[in-house]
Amino acid sequence: MLVFGLGKGTNAAKQLMNHGVGSANVVAPKYHELVEYAGDHHGQDKLGGGRVPYDILDDSHVPILKQASVVLVFHVEHYEVVGGYVNFTATIDKRFAQENLLEDPNQIGHELDTLHYFGIDHDLVKRAIEAE
């Protein structure tokens, strides 16, 4: 199960409410520029410009970022609009991970030092969680 919230007016929220399928792509800090680009270009097609390399998963038609360390493909079970936000509850259908993470799971703490973003309207506050 995956539970998350998005701003009601965001393209991501609208797409999920209309189509009911999506992907959560986890990238390492070395790709922070990619994440910042996506976060700074609201309401724009970020995939079509060629700056964000991706593939389309055939059976669900969702984008998979090529630099993602881990990808969760999901379908929305329920969503609820609360004020200016949409809260989603989803079921994970497929999981993908980079091959090196599968070969040596002990490396996950070292290789998967992910970025975490906390957004307040259009202001992003970024911090990286250090691997333990």
Short mmCIF file of C-alpha atoms in Angstrom, two decimals:
data_model
loop_
_atom_site.label_atom_id
_atom_site.label_comp_id
_atom_site.label_asym_id
_atom_site.label_seq_id
_atom_site.Cartn_x
_atom_site.Cartn_y
_atom_site.Cartn_z
CA MET A 1 0.00 0.00 0.00
CA LEU A 2 1.11 3.54 -0.76
CA VAL A 3 -0.45 6.63 0.83
CA PHE A 4 0.51 10.15 -0.27
CA GLY A 5 -0.85 13.61 -0.84
CA LEU A 6 -0.49 16.12 -3.68
CA GLY A 7 -1.61 19.67 -4.28
CA LYS A 8 -5.08 19.62 -5.84
CA GLY A 9 -4.08 21.85 -8.76
CA THR A 10 -0.97 19.90 -9.74
CA ASN A 11 -0.76 18.04 -13.02
CA ALA A 12 0.23 14.86 -11.15
CA ALA A 13 -2.92 14.96 -9.00
CA LYS A 14 -5.15 15.58 -12.02
CA GLN A 15 -3.56 12.73 -13.99
CA LEU A 16 -3.92 10.30 -11.08
CA MET A 17 -7.56 11.26 -10.51
CA ASN A 18 -8.34 10.85 -14.23
CA HIS A 19 -6.30 7.75 -15.09
CA GLY A 20 -5.86 5.97 -11.75
CA VAL A 21 -2.34 4.63 -12.41
CA GLY A 22 1.11 6.04 -11.76
CA SER A 23 4.67 5.42 -10.69
CA ALA A 24 6.79 6.56 -7.78
CA ASN A 25 10.38 6.91 -8.96
CA VAL A 26 13.06 7.07 -6.25
CA VAL A 27 16.30 8.71 -7.37
CA ALA A 28 19.64 9.16 -5.59
CA PRO A 29 20.94 12.63 -4.63
CA LYS A 30 23.28 12.70 -7.64
CA TYR A 31 20.13 13.28 -9.72
CA HIS A 32 18.84 16.15 -7.58
CA GLU A 33 18.88 18.50 -10.59
CA LEU A 34 16.35 16.23 -12.31
CA VAL A 35 14.05 16.35 -9.28
CA GLU A 36 14.44 20.11 -8.94
CA TYR A 37 13.65 20.56 -12.65
CA ALA A 38 10.45 18.55 -12.24
CA GLY A 39 9.47 20.46 -9.12
CA ASP A 40 10.16 23.90 -10.59
CA HIS A 41 8.16 23.46 -13.82
CA HIS A 42 4.58 23.28 -12.61
CA GLY A 43 1.87 22.29 -15.09
CA GLN A 44 4.34 21.54 -17.87
CA ASP A 45 5.13 18.35 -19.77
CA LYS A 46 8.45 17.45 -18.18
CA LEU A 47 8.88 14.16 -20.01
CA GLY A 48 8.26 15.38 -23.56
CA GLY A 49 11.16 17.83 -23.68
CA GLY A 50 13.86 15.16 -23.60
CA ARG A 51 15.50 16.48 -20.43
CA VAL A 52 14.10 13.64 -18.31
CA PRO A 53 15.06 10.24 -19.82
CA TYR A 54 12.30 7.70 -19.34
CA ASP A 55 10.63 4.56 -20.67
CA ILE A 56 6.92 3.74 -20.77
CA LEU A 57 5.86 0.54 -19.05
CA ASP A 58 3.91 -1.32 -21.74
CA ASP A 59 1.02 -2.79 -19.78
CA SER A 60 0.20 0.20 -17.57
CA HIS A 61 1.49 3.04 -19.80
CA VAL A 62 3.19 4.84 -16.89
CA PRO A 63 6.61 6.53 -17.11
CA ILE A 64 9.65 4.91 -15.53
CA LEU A 65 12.62 7.26 -15.04
CA LYS A 66 15.83 5.72 -16.35
CA GLN A 67 17.88 7.09 -13.42
CA ALA A 68 15.51 5.74 -10.76
CA SER A 69 17.07 3.40 -8.20
CA VAL A 70 13.65 2.04 -7.23
CA VAL A 71 10.29 2.33 -9.00
CA LEU A 72 6.87 1.50 -7.60
CA VAL A 73 4.06 1.14 -10.15
CA PHE A 74 0.65 1.56 -8.54
CA HIS A 75 -3.05 2.00 -9.14
CA VAL A 76 -5.22 4.35 -7.12
CA GLU A 77 -7.76 2.64 -4.88
CA HIS A 78 -9.23 5.82 -3.41
CA TYR A 79 -8.64 9.53 -3.32
CA GLU A 80 -10.15 12.29 -1.26
CA VAL A 81 -9.94 16.04 -1.76
CA VAL A 82 -9.23 17.87 1.49
CA GLY A 83 -8.92 21.63 1.10
CA GLY A 84 -6.24 22.33 -1.47
CA TYR A 85 -4.84 18.80 -1.41
CA VAL A 86 -5.72 15.34 -2.68
CA ASN A 87 -4.91 12.35 -0.48
CA PHE A 88 -4.37 9.11 -2.41
CA THR A 89 -4.45 5.50 -1.27
CA ALA A 90 -2.91 3.15 -3.83
CA THR A 91 -1.95 -0.49 -4.26
CA ILE A 92 1.55 -1.27 -5.52
CA ASP A 93 1.35 -3.51 -8.60
CA LYS A 94 5.03 -3.79 -9.58
CA ARG A 95 8.38 -3.02 -8.00
CA PHE A 96 11.64 -2.42 -9.84
CA ALA A 97 15.15 -1.86 -8.48
CA GLN A 98 18.55 -1.31 -10.01
CA GLU A 99 20.38 -4.57 -10.51
CA ASN A 100 23.22 -3.67 -8.13
CA LEU A 101 20.71 -3.24 -5.30
CA LEU A 102 19.28 -6.69 -5.98
CA GLU A 103 22.71 -8.34 -6.12
CA ASP A 104 23.84 -6.95 -2.77
CA PRO A 105 20.94 -5.80 -0.56
CA ASN A 106 23.46 -4.61 2.06
CA GLN A 107 24.35 -1.79 -0.35
CA ILE A 108 20.88 -0.29 -0.20
CA GLY A 109 21.82 1.95 2.71
CA HIS A 110 24.85 3.20 0.78
CA GLU A 111 23.49 3.30 -2.77
CA LEU A 112 19.97 4.48 -2.01
CA ASP A 113 20.64 7.68 -0.10
CA THR A 114 17.49 9.36 -1.38
CA LEU A 115 16.47 12.97 -1.52
CA HIS A 116 13.43 14.03 0.44
CA TYR A 117 11.44 17.10 -0.52
CA PHE A 118 8.93 18.91 1.59
CA GLY A 119 6.79 21.38 -0.33
CA ILE A 120 4.81 24.36 0.87
CA ASP A 121 2.87 25.68 -2.12
CA HIS A 122 5.57 26.38 -4.72
CA ASP A 123 8.47 26.58 -2.27
CA LEU A 124 10.52 23.40 -1.97
CA VAL A 125 12.62 22.65 1.05
CA LYS A 126 15.14 19.93 0.26
CA ARG A 127 17.13 17.71 2.52
CA ALA A 128 19.04 14.49 1.99
CA ILE A 129 18.75 11.70 4.53
CA GLU A 130 22.16 10.31 5.39
CA ALA A 131 22.55 6.57 5.09
CA GLU A 132 23.01 4.83 8.41
#
